[in-house]
Amino acid sequence: MSSAVEAVPASGAASIVWLCVAIPLLSAGFLLVAGKATNSWGHWLSIAASTASFVVAFAAFIQMVGLPSDQRVMDAVVYRWIPAGDFSIDLAVRLDPLSMTFLLLVTFVGTLIHIYSVGYMKHDPERRRFFAYLNFFVASMLLLVLGNSYLVLFVGWEGVGLASYLLISFWNHIPENATAGKKAFIMNRVGDMGMLIAMMIMFSAFGTVTFSGVNEGIATASSGTATAIGIFLLLAACGKSAQFPLQAWLGDAMAGPTPVSALIHAATMVTAGVYLMVRSGAIYAVSSSAQLLVAIIGAITLVFGAIVGSAKDDMKKVLAASTMSQIGYMMLAAGLGPVGAAFAIFHLVTHGFFKANMFLGAGSVMHAMNDEVDMRGFGGLRKYMPITWATFLCGYLAIIGFPFLSGFYSKDKIIEAAFTGEGWQPWVFGGLAMLVAGLTAFYMSRLFFMIFHGKERFATTGPNAHHPHEAPASMYVPQIVLAIGSLGLGFALNQIGFVSWLEPAIGGVEHGEPVLPVPVITGLTLVLIAAGVLLAWRMYVAQDVPLAAPVGSGLTRAARRDLYQDDFNEAVFMKPGMGLAASVAVVDHYGVDGAVEGVGKGSVGLGGLVGRLQNGYARSYAGYMALGVVVALIVALASRI
């Protein structure tokens, strides 16, 4: 593997790319401080801020395209953050093909989600605060991907965590929503500890946490140091990207408004872990153990998410499980080295379009069905919502890997990469990746058919009547744009050589030879996809869908409960933790507090006794003196015996 190129000082549009962070951050602060005075127009300011970030990013992209590949990694110091003699830490940004890819994805898809939210949140009295949080979310994610050191990245990392907490629990007057926000926040803190420990090891070993410094130092570091850093970074990625075993928060995060789900799943939060893995490729290149662990975690999660997604009836939770599984594909690819890392980012970009498209489509369905999310109460919505059906169809076909659509070019490349290597790995990783392609086709077809096809299962008369209708233009226009991306983005990126474009940032991409011929891999994958679609058709279109979920097999029941991940966490972590906290409270109350209160009460009692002895009567004092003389004589006599 050839290394990534050295950074050069930024110039032109690249030197002001920090505005991409500053503009939405200022907008968020203004909307929060200005308060209700901006209620009527604050959302337009928020959209303008996100759009401005995209314009700056696009200008920097045009500049980068015109540069030779060895000048496409640029650093710009914005502020001398922590000066201390010869040592200093700068608030600096790095613009290279990797960060540029995220910059365009976050600002473009994020702006579309902002526009969609105008219609979706139209009647919410706190819409202005919602848009302020959206701006803050975008600014934090952009800082995360633009930082030129792990420390600056970590500031954005924490900002993303805070923004997600605020948005997931936005409707916090509902206790379940408030709990979901806290769950996401706490589980992410577990991962964040990994990030902090990894940075401590970096600083101890290399004296710096900049990307350039760490990449230079890791080349001469011991394998133990590289492995430790790699494992703790992986822990951080598991928390942020909802990977096994820190994936339990993702399903509950659906409590937030649907545009938030689209932003988290398509352009921001869950993609941060994949970015961290790819950005840290030099570390994993030194430690094969840590790299293998990344691939294993990805393989476990992609299977886990697909099984859970196959049994859920809540359409948003099906999409959430799907994200978990698709991010698992990306993590698996990131664990395969530079070629896999490039395909991981490829799939991340196409996934950003078709997953945002489907989440916004789900929001339109909720808008039409009075916020109902149970697919068993839908059916036949195609004729009432033709635009939503058509745009959702594009996303659905893209994610299952329909030939020549976006997912076909990105996900199938990961499957091919998973079949490369030696020993057991290509057969296990490749086999699982191919199998999950069939499962993906099944559960996404199940989702699509249960919502839009088959018999209508909702009431059209009576007190619970539904009257499905298409969403307003502010909602369906972004869906149309994303649907076009779902169809053609993969083809376009493949044609322009997107994988080669990433090389200055992630290093040279060397294609290995799969253990099976590529046509065989492609053919078997398509057979599994077709089988998954046909099975879903037979179960959810050719047959009636019961309104109440059947009991199902043991695996189905387990999948409905997220394979008992919450039960496991409660039994292993929460209840012992609560027991420990209760024990500490008892010791604190009866031990620490009891001892302090005992000393206080003893002092008060002794003071009262001494006070009573000082009564002002001469005869009492004469008696005390006589008693003292007697005691002194007794002591003197006793000492002579």
XYZ file of C-alpha atoms in Angstrom:
641
model
C 0.000 0.000 0.000
C 1.396 3.393 -0.877
C 0.906 6.091 1.731
C -1.311 9.132 1.508
C 0.308 12.361 0.306
C 1.677 15.059 2.632
C -0.438 18.104 3.436
C 0.286 21.522 1.904
C -0.946 24.933 3.146
C -4.475 25.688 2.006
C -5.131 28.520 -0.426
C -8.095 29.965 -2.279
C -11.503 28.633 -1.376
C -9.896 25.848 0.653
C -8.492 28.433 3.092
C -11.986 29.635 4.031
C -13.592 26.226 4.254
C -13.866 26.745 8.020
C -16.841 28.966 7.162
C -18.752 25.749 6.464
C -18.679 25.170 10.227
C -18.915 28.776 11.384
C -21.996 29.793 9.372
C -24.461 27.145 10.643
C -22.957 27.431 14.129
C -23.625 31.181 14.203
C -27.106 30.620 12.819
C -27.867 28.090 15.560
C -26.621 30.449 18.267
C -28.599 33.367 16.857
C -31.849 31.407 16.665
C -31.470 30.188 20.239
C -30.602 33.648 21.611
C -33.114 35.642 19.562
C -35.909 33.365 20.728
C -39.525 33.757 19.683
C -38.796 36.924 17.685
C -37.546 34.636 14.907
C -40.441 32.180 14.996
C -41.885 33.283 11.665
C -38.645 33.301 9.651
C -35.977 31.468 11.665
C -36.323 28.292 9.577
C -35.416 30.239 6.416
C -32.275 31.571 8.112
C -31.371 28.010 9.051
C -31.828 26.819 5.464
C -29.797 29.771 4.159
C -26.952 28.888 6.556
C -26.884 25.255 5.457
C -27.035 26.309 1.805
C -24.171 28.772 2.309
C -22.042 25.979 3.746
C -22.752 23.903 0.643
C -21.770 26.804 -1.633
C -18.436 27.253 0.163
C -17.834 23.494 0.072
C -18.646 23.319 -3.638
C -16.248 26.192 -4.385
C -13.500 24.328 -2.530
C -14.411 21.170 -4.462
C -14.028 22.951 -7.800
C -10.626 24.194 -6.676
C -9.551 20.704 -5.574
C -10.622 19.091 -8.844
C -8.297 21.464 -10.681
C -5.264 20.510 -8.601
C -2.895 17.602 -9.212
C -3.479 14.673 -6.881
C -0.341 15.332 -4.812
C -1.689 18.783 -3.849
C -5.164 17.693 -2.827
C -4.367 17.411 0.880
C -4.456 20.892 2.421
C -4.224 22.149 5.997
C -5.338 25.582 7.256
C -4.772 26.909 10.773
C -7.801 28.853 11.954
C -6.776 29.626 15.514
C -3.845 28.898 17.838
C -5.862 27.032 20.416
C -3.484 25.811 23.134
C -0.034 27.492 22.954
C 2.442 26.247 25.604
C 6.086 26.949 24.773
C 7.298 24.643 22.046
C 4.079 22.697 22.263
C 0.823 23.943 20.797
C -2.465 22.624 19.550
C -4.145 24.443 16.709
C -7.753 24.673 15.726
C -6.968 23.677 12.168
C -8.830 22.060 9.305
C -7.744 19.470 6.754
C -9.296 19.423 3.325
C -8.598 16.324 1.284
C -10.722 14.043 -0.912
C -12.028 12.183 2.150
C -13.142 15.257 4.121
C -14.359 16.883 0.885
C -16.612 13.896 0.205
C -18.196 14.217 3.632
C -18.383 17.992 3.300
C -20.466 17.762 0.130
C -22.624 14.911 1.442
C -23.425 16.592 4.768
C -24.169 20.034 3.329
C -26.158 18.822 0.289
C -28.272 16.133 1.945
C -28.468 18.207 5.131
C -29.866 21.183 3.215
C -32.510 19.002 1.553
C -33.526 17.702 4.986
C -33.739 21.294 6.242
C -36.104 22.151 3.357
C -38.218 19.044 3.992
C -38.503 20.012 7.657
C -40.270 23.272 6.776
C -43.348 21.272 5.820
C -42.912 18.440 8.317
C -42.575 20.753 11.345
C -45.000 23.398 10.051
C -47.408 23.142 12.967
C -44.846 22.618 15.723
C -44.697 25.646 18.053
C -40.976 25.036 18.649
C -40.003 24.876 14.980
C -37.458 27.668 15.374
C -35.636 25.752 18.128
C -35.738 22.594 15.994
C -34.000 24.356 13.120
C -31.404 25.796 15.495
C -30.582 22.246 16.616
C -30.404 21.081 12.984
C -27.854 23.812 12.244
C -25.867 22.830 15.315
C -25.929 19.184 14.216
C -24.622 20.041 10.751
C -21.925 22.370 12.137
C -20.721 19.702 14.587
C -20.516 17.030 11.891
C -18.614 19.363 9.582
C -16.126 20.184 12.340
C -15.710 16.445 12.945
C -14.758 15.719 9.353
C -12.713 18.885 8.800
C -10.455 18.763 11.869
C -6.806 18.030 11.133
C -6.251 16.344 14.500
C -8.010 13.829 16.680
C -8.594 16.577 19.260
C -10.497 18.866 16.879
C -12.298 15.805 15.552
C -13.265 14.997 19.140
C -14.792 18.456 19.664
C -17.058 17.853 16.670
C -17.595 14.283 17.867
C -18.990 15.552 21.185
C -21.019 18.247 19.437
C -22.690 15.572 17.320
C -23.476 13.612 20.481
C -25.042 16.651 22.157
C -27.012 17.621 19.059
C -28.376 14.099 18.685
C -29.492 14.120 22.320
C -31.301 17.444 21.829
C -32.994 16.294 18.622
C -33.892 12.721 19.590
C -35.581 14.015 22.753
C -36.973 17.108 21.020
C -40.531 16.181 22.006
C -39.399 15.544 25.566
C -42.870 16.088 27.022
C -43.331 12.420 26.064
C -41.387 10.392 28.671
C -40.363 7.683 26.182
C -38.777 10.275 23.912
C -36.834 11.828 26.779
C -35.627 8.356 27.776
C -34.567 7.595 24.190
C -32.462 10.767 24.096
C -30.767 9.890 27.372
C -30.134 6.331 26.195
C -28.396 7.544 23.048
C -26.389 10.088 25.015
C -25.189 7.630 27.667
C -24.322 4.801 25.275
C -22.321 7.227 23.172
C -20.376 8.293 26.257
C -19.201 4.687 26.596
C -17.731 4.896 23.134
C -16.320 8.345 23.808
C -14.200 6.913 26.610
C -12.521 4.807 23.945
C -11.750 7.941 21.948
C -10.266 9.691 24.968
C -8.093 6.736 25.914
C -6.892 6.361 22.319
C -5.862 10.038 22.260
C -4.044 9.649 25.583
C -2.055 6.736 24.180
C -1.273 8.725 21.025
C -0.026 11.696 22.997
C 2.008 9.501 25.318
C 3.606 7.620 22.429
C 4.008 10.348 19.794
C 3.649 13.656 21.680
C 0.903 14.787 19.290
C -2.633 13.990 18.198
C -2.529 15.548 14.726
C -3.237 13.194 11.837
C 0.148 13.916 10.273
C 2.014 13.414 13.566
C 0.217 10.185 14.415
C 0.645 8.750 10.921
C 4.353 9.561 11.102
C 4.794 8.119 14.586
C 2.746 4.974 14.029
C 5.197 3.778 11.372
C 7.838 3.189 14.075
C 5.517 2.323 16.963
C 5.253 -1.131 18.443
C 2.421 -3.378 17.320
C 1.084 -3.310 20.889
C 0.715 0.473 20.823
C -0.932 0.409 17.406
C -3.291 -2.368 18.496
C -4.291 -0.544 21.675
C -5.003 2.686 19.774
C -6.896 0.784 17.086
C -9.102 -1.085 19.549
C -10.034 2.028 21.537
C -10.809 3.935 18.343
C -12.997 1.018 17.306
C -14.846 1.270 20.629
C -15.516 4.934 19.878
C -16.770 4.069 16.399
C -19.071 1.355 17.779
C -20.789 3.910 20.011
C -21.242 6.596 17.377
C -22.148 4.260 14.504
C -24.360 1.901 16.523
C -22.199 -1.146 15.958
C -22.191 -4.287 18.081
C -22.195 -4.225 21.124
C -23.179 -0.532 21.433
C -26.046 -0.571 18.925
C -29.004 -0.598 21.342
C -29.677 3.152 21.194
C -30.355 3.348 17.461
C -33.849 1.837 17.387
C -35.111 3.971 20.271
C -33.670 7.062 18.568
C -36.630 6.850 16.183
C -38.525 8.761 18.865
C -37.183 11.981 17.357
C -38.885 13.809 14.456
C -38.395 11.900 11.193
C -36.117 14.544 9.559
C -33.773 13.954 12.496
C -33.755 10.245 11.729
C -32.899 11.024 8.132
C -30.053 13.320 9.173
C -28.625 10.881 11.720
C -28.827 7.874 9.427
C -27.822 9.438 6.134
C -25.436 12.329 6.548
C -24.223 12.727 10.092
C -23.906 10.761 13.300
C -23.742 7.080 12.324
C -21.363 7.813 9.476
C -18.860 9.353 11.912
C -17.584 5.967 13.051
C -16.875 4.864 9.477
C -15.057 8.151 8.858
C -12.941 7.567 11.978
C -11.975 4.064 10.842
C -11.006 5.194 7.357
C -9.207 8.306 8.606
C -7.195 6.072 10.951
C -6.230 3.647 8.200
C -2.505 4.151 8.863
C -2.988 2.816 12.409
C -4.850 -0.284 11.267
C -2.269 -0.901 8.565
C 0.284 -1.469 11.346
C -1.956 -3.687 13.501
C -3.503 -6.605 11.668
C -5.229 -7.693 14.900
C -7.086 -4.404 15.313
C -7.914 -4.379 11.615
C -9.348 -7.889 11.786
C -11.419 -6.882 14.808
C -12.948 -4.009 12.809
C -13.979 -6.474 10.101
C -15.409 -8.925 12.646
C -17.481 -6.213 14.377
C -18.773 -5.089 10.996
C -19.711 -8.638 9.987
C -21.550 -9.277 13.261
C -23.458 -6.005 13.009
C -24.506 -6.426 9.391
C -26.064 -9.811 10.218
C -27.537 -8.515 13.489
C -29.236 -5.549 11.819
C -30.620 -7.631 8.960
C -32.212 -10.171 11.317
C -33.795 -7.445 13.457
C -35.033 -5.564 10.394
C -36.748 -8.684 9.065
C -39.119 -8.905 12.041
C -40.027 -5.329 12.979
C -43.453 -3.895 12.109
C -42.532 -0.280 12.923
C -41.401 1.102 9.557
C -38.948 3.566 11.110
C -37.357 0.809 13.168
C -37.003 -1.347 10.057
C -35.106 1.522 8.444
C -33.035 1.947 11.611
C -32.074 -1.722 11.631
C -31.278 -1.404 7.952
C -28.892 1.457 8.700
C -27.195 -0.628 11.360
C -26.706 -3.421 8.835
C -25.513 -1.146 6.028
C -23.039 0.586 8.340
C -21.924 -2.944 9.213
C -21.100 -3.423 5.528
C -19.005 -0.251 5.653
C -17.200 -1.277 8.836
C -16.483 -4.697 7.364
C -15.053 -3.000 4.301
C -12.991 -0.587 6.406
C -11.452 -3.618 8.106
C -10.265 -4.988 4.757
C -7.601 -2.335 4.157
C -7.402 0.581 1.676
C -9.423 -1.074 -1.098
C -12.201 -1.912 1.337
C -11.996 1.547 2.920
C -12.540 3.182 -0.460
C -15.608 1.022 -1.109
C -16.851 1.784 2.423
C -16.870 5.504 1.623
C -18.421 4.780 -1.786
C -21.280 2.917 -0.119
C -21.546 5.580 2.584
C -22.201 8.254 -0.055
C -24.806 6.301 -2.027
C -26.404 5.083 1.217
C -26.665 8.713 2.329
C -28.926 9.425 -0.631
C -31.177 6.398 -0.676
C -31.523 6.147 3.109
C -32.390 9.851 3.453
C -34.841 9.350 0.600
C -36.580 6.466 2.378
C -36.649 8.150 5.780
C -38.233 11.243 4.264
C -40.681 8.937 2.467
C -41.534 7.323 5.807
C -42.125 10.822 7.172
C -44.538 11.517 4.330
C -46.401 8.294 5.140
C -46.639 9.354 8.786
C -47.855 12.773 7.652
C -50.615 11.032 5.689
C -51.512 8.451 8.360
C -51.704 10.586 11.508
C -48.216 9.637 12.693
C -48.966 5.902 12.537
C -45.823 3.775 12.056
C -47.151 0.197 12.244
C -46.969 -1.208 8.716
C -49.669 -3.770 9.504
C -52.137 -0.887 9.503
C -51.143 0.338 6.024
C -51.339 -1.388 2.624
C -52.375 -0.017 -0.735
C -51.003 3.493 -0.207
C -49.580 3.572 -3.722
C -52.739 5.022 -5.273
C -53.065 7.734 -2.626
C -49.397 8.790 -2.590
C -47.945 8.263 -6.093
C -44.989 10.648 -5.656
C -43.971 9.150 -2.316
C -44.382 5.661 -3.786
C -42.219 6.468 -6.799
C -39.436 8.129 -4.805
C -39.495 5.396 -2.158
C -39.324 2.793 -4.932
C -36.079 4.370 -6.160
C -34.527 4.153 -2.705
C -35.800 0.607 -2.169
C -34.390 -0.657 -5.454
C -31.093 1.107 -4.803
C -30.551 -0.386 -1.360
C -31.314 -3.964 -2.418
C -28.714 -3.671 -5.174
C -30.971 -3.711 -8.228
C -28.676 -3.864 -11.269
C -27.138 -0.559 -12.356
C -28.651 1.486 -9.511
C -26.544 3.083 -6.773
C -26.433 0.181 -4.318
C -25.445 -2.230 -7.076
C -22.192 -0.339 -7.622
C -21.350 0.356 -3.982
C -22.562 -2.608 -1.930
C -21.618 -5.247 -4.453
C -18.079 -3.855 -4.494
C -17.905 -4.498 -0.756
C -19.111 -8.066 -1.271
C -16.419 -8.610 -3.878
C -13.774 -7.108 -1.566
C -14.974 -9.342 1.278
C -14.179 -12.389 -0.876
C -10.504 -11.370 -1.105
C -7.782 -12.493 1.271
C -6.382 -15.734 2.552
C -7.515 -18.580 4.788
C -10.970 -18.556 6.337
C -11.578 -14.834 6.135
C -12.778 -14.428 2.509
C -15.146 -17.362 2.836
C -16.676 -16.185 6.125
C -16.754 -12.436 5.415
C -17.718 -12.880 1.775
C -20.343 -15.495 2.553
C -21.976 -13.352 5.251
C -21.896 -10.232 3.069
C -23.581 -12.146 0.229
C -26.154 -13.781 2.516
C -27.130 -10.427 4.021
C -27.703 -9.053 0.512
C -30.550 -11.589 0.255
C -31.834 -10.685 3.726
C -31.698 -7.000 2.809
C -33.828 -7.688 -0.258
C -36.332 -9.566 1.918
C -36.801 -7.043 4.703
C -36.764 -4.002 2.443
C -39.287 -5.666 0.103
C -41.389 -6.532 3.148
C -41.300 -2.862 4.158
C -42.153 -1.603 0.676
C -44.935 -4.088 0.010
C -46.594 -3.728 3.430
C -46.777 0.056 3.055
C -47.683 0.590 -0.576
C -49.102 -2.674 -1.940
C -51.590 -5.385 -1.041
C -55.030 -4.793 0.409
C -55.804 -1.600 2.303
C -55.737 -2.413 6.015
C -56.672 1.015 7.370
C -60.149 2.356 8.080
C -61.556 4.992 5.718
C -64.753 5.633 7.692
C -65.591 5.932 11.373
C -63.757 7.618 14.252
C -60.388 6.041 13.338
C -60.623 6.813 9.639
C -57.494 7.684 7.679
C -57.526 9.816 4.554
C -54.080 9.354 2.980
C -52.838 12.197 0.831
C -49.628 13.373 -0.748
C -47.283 15.610 1.225
C -46.798 19.298 0.287
C -44.150 20.291 -2.269
C -41.662 21.359 0.415
C -41.590 17.712 1.458
C -41.745 15.810 -1.824
C -39.324 17.962 -3.842
C -36.344 16.938 -1.624
C -37.502 13.335 -1.980
C -37.437 13.641 -5.772
C -33.886 15.032 -5.710
C -32.736 12.231 -3.424
C -34.530 9.653 -5.583
C -32.579 10.823 -8.625
C -29.378 10.395 -6.608
C -30.531 6.939 -5.506
C -30.865 5.916 -9.126
C -27.782 7.398 -10.742
C -25.195 8.436 -8.175
C -23.533 5.039 -7.970
C -23.148 4.831 -11.729
C -21.779 8.395 -11.886
C -19.245 7.843 -9.102
C -18.145 4.589 -10.655
C -17.651 6.249 -14.029
C -15.553 9.148 -12.707
C -13.291 6.862 -10.693
C -14.412 7.820 -7.192
C -12.217 5.148 -5.575
C -9.102 6.587 -7.225
C -10.205 10.096 -6.197
C -9.843 9.043 -2.532
C -6.257 7.808 -2.904
C -4.486 11.040 -1.792
C -6.293 10.720 1.548
C -6.380 6.986 2.217
C -3.404 5.718 0.259
C -3.033 3.656 -2.879
C -5.782 1.155 -3.568
C -4.569 -2.299 -4.549
C -7.239 -4.627 -5.857
C -6.933 -8.198 -4.646
C -8.229 -11.199 -6.522
C -11.418 -12.680 -4.955
C -11.433 -16.372 -4.136
C -14.444 -16.692 -6.455
C -14.694 -15.178 -9.950
C -16.453 -11.797 -9.898
C -19.234 -12.933 -12.313
C -19.994 -15.840 -9.966
C -20.157 -13.503 -6.947
C -22.405 -11.074 -8.837
C -24.642 -13.869 -10.136
C -25.077 -15.550 -6.743
C -25.780 -12.193 -5.106
C -28.487 -11.392 -7.662
C -30.054 -14.836 -7.159
C -30.244 -14.235 -3.403
C -31.706 -10.757 -3.964
C -34.367 -12.170 -6.301
C -35.180 -14.893 -3.763
C -35.578 -12.313 -1.013
C -37.942 -10.190 -3.128
C -40.029 -13.185 -4.205
C -40.351 -14.489 -0.651
C -41.522 -11.085 0.572
C -44.001 -10.894 -2.337
C -45.498 -14.267 -1.469
C -45.799 -13.409 2.222
C -47.011 -9.788 2.070
C -48.751 -9.320 -1.293
C -49.956 -12.721 -2.482
C -51.291 -13.419 1.018
C -53.311 -11.241 3.385
C -51.283 -9.475 6.044
C -52.843 -9.951 9.503
C -53.401 -6.767 11.518
C -51.951 -8.457 14.608
C -48.468 -9.909 14.317
C -48.447 -13.741 14.437
C -46.545 -15.347 17.296
C -43.759 -16.399 14.943
C -40.705 -18.570 15.492
C -38.231 -18.189 18.328
C -35.884 -16.217 16.093
C -38.716 -13.912 14.998
C -39.724 -13.229 18.595
C -36.095 -12.582 19.511
C -35.670 -10.232 16.552
C -38.763 -8.283 17.574
C -37.001 -7.662 20.886
C -33.763 -6.640 19.155
C -32.209 -10.059 19.884
C -32.573 -9.250 23.593
C -29.908 -6.563 23.476
C -31.758 -4.411 26.038
C -32.342 -7.417 28.291
C -28.640 -8.245 28.123
C -27.578 -4.683 28.881
C -30.009 -4.445 31.769
C -28.889 -7.778 33.258
C -25.143 -7.283 32.786
C -24.669 -3.534 33.153
C -27.722 -1.650 34.400
C -28.917 -3.806 37.312
C -25.415 -4.476 38.731
C -24.721 -0.781 38.328
C -27.919 0.124 40.152
C -27.014 -2.375 42.886
C -23.563 -0.852 43.222
C -25.027 2.649 43.344
C -27.525 1.585 46.024
C -24.714 0.009 48.086
C -22.616 3.147 47.837
C -25.654 5.215 48.874
C -26.118 3.035 51.981
C -22.432 3.324 52.923
C -22.593 7.071 52.324
C -25.751 7.490 54.416
C -24.867 5.251 57.358
C -21.072 5.359 57.147
C -19.803 8.726 55.967
C -22.861 10.793 56.884
C -23.333 8.825 60.124
C -19.728 9.380 61.241
C -19.838 13.093 60.447
C -23.188 13.543 62.176
C -21.926 11.476 65.172
C -18.894 13.709 65.631
C -21.120 16.775 65.425
C -23.654 15.458 67.907
C -20.860 14.351 70.298
C -19.315 17.812 70.207
C -22.688 19.411 70.939
C -23.249 17.037 73.875
C -19.775 17.637 75.303
C -20.228 21.374 74.959
C -23.542 21.193 76.826
C -21.937 19.203 79.645
C -19.056 21.655 79.994
C -21.540 24.498 79.857
C -23.525 23.085 82.751
C -20.305 22.836 84.870
C -19.757 26.588 84.484
C -22.745 27.653 86.623
C -21.116 30.698 88.413
C -21.434 29.289 91.979
C -18.169 29.465 94.077
C -19.153 26.352 96.015
C -19.354 24.364 92.806
C -15.913 25.455 91.684
C -14.520 24.628 95.200
C -16.085 21.173 94.884
C -14.496 20.680 91.403
C -11.098 21.667 92.864
C -11.514 19.242 95.769
C -12.490 16.486 93.373
C -9.414 17.293 91.261
C -7.137 17.114 94.292
C -8.573 13.721 95.251
C -8.093 12.416 91.687
C -4.528 13.752 91.602
C -3.736 12.023 94.949
C -5.184 8.743 93.743
C -3.100 8.924 90.558
C 0.050 9.783 92.559
C -0.500 6.895 94.971
C -1.293 4.519 92.167
C 1.978 5.415 90.435
C 3.950 4.441 93.574
C 2.413 1.009 93.905
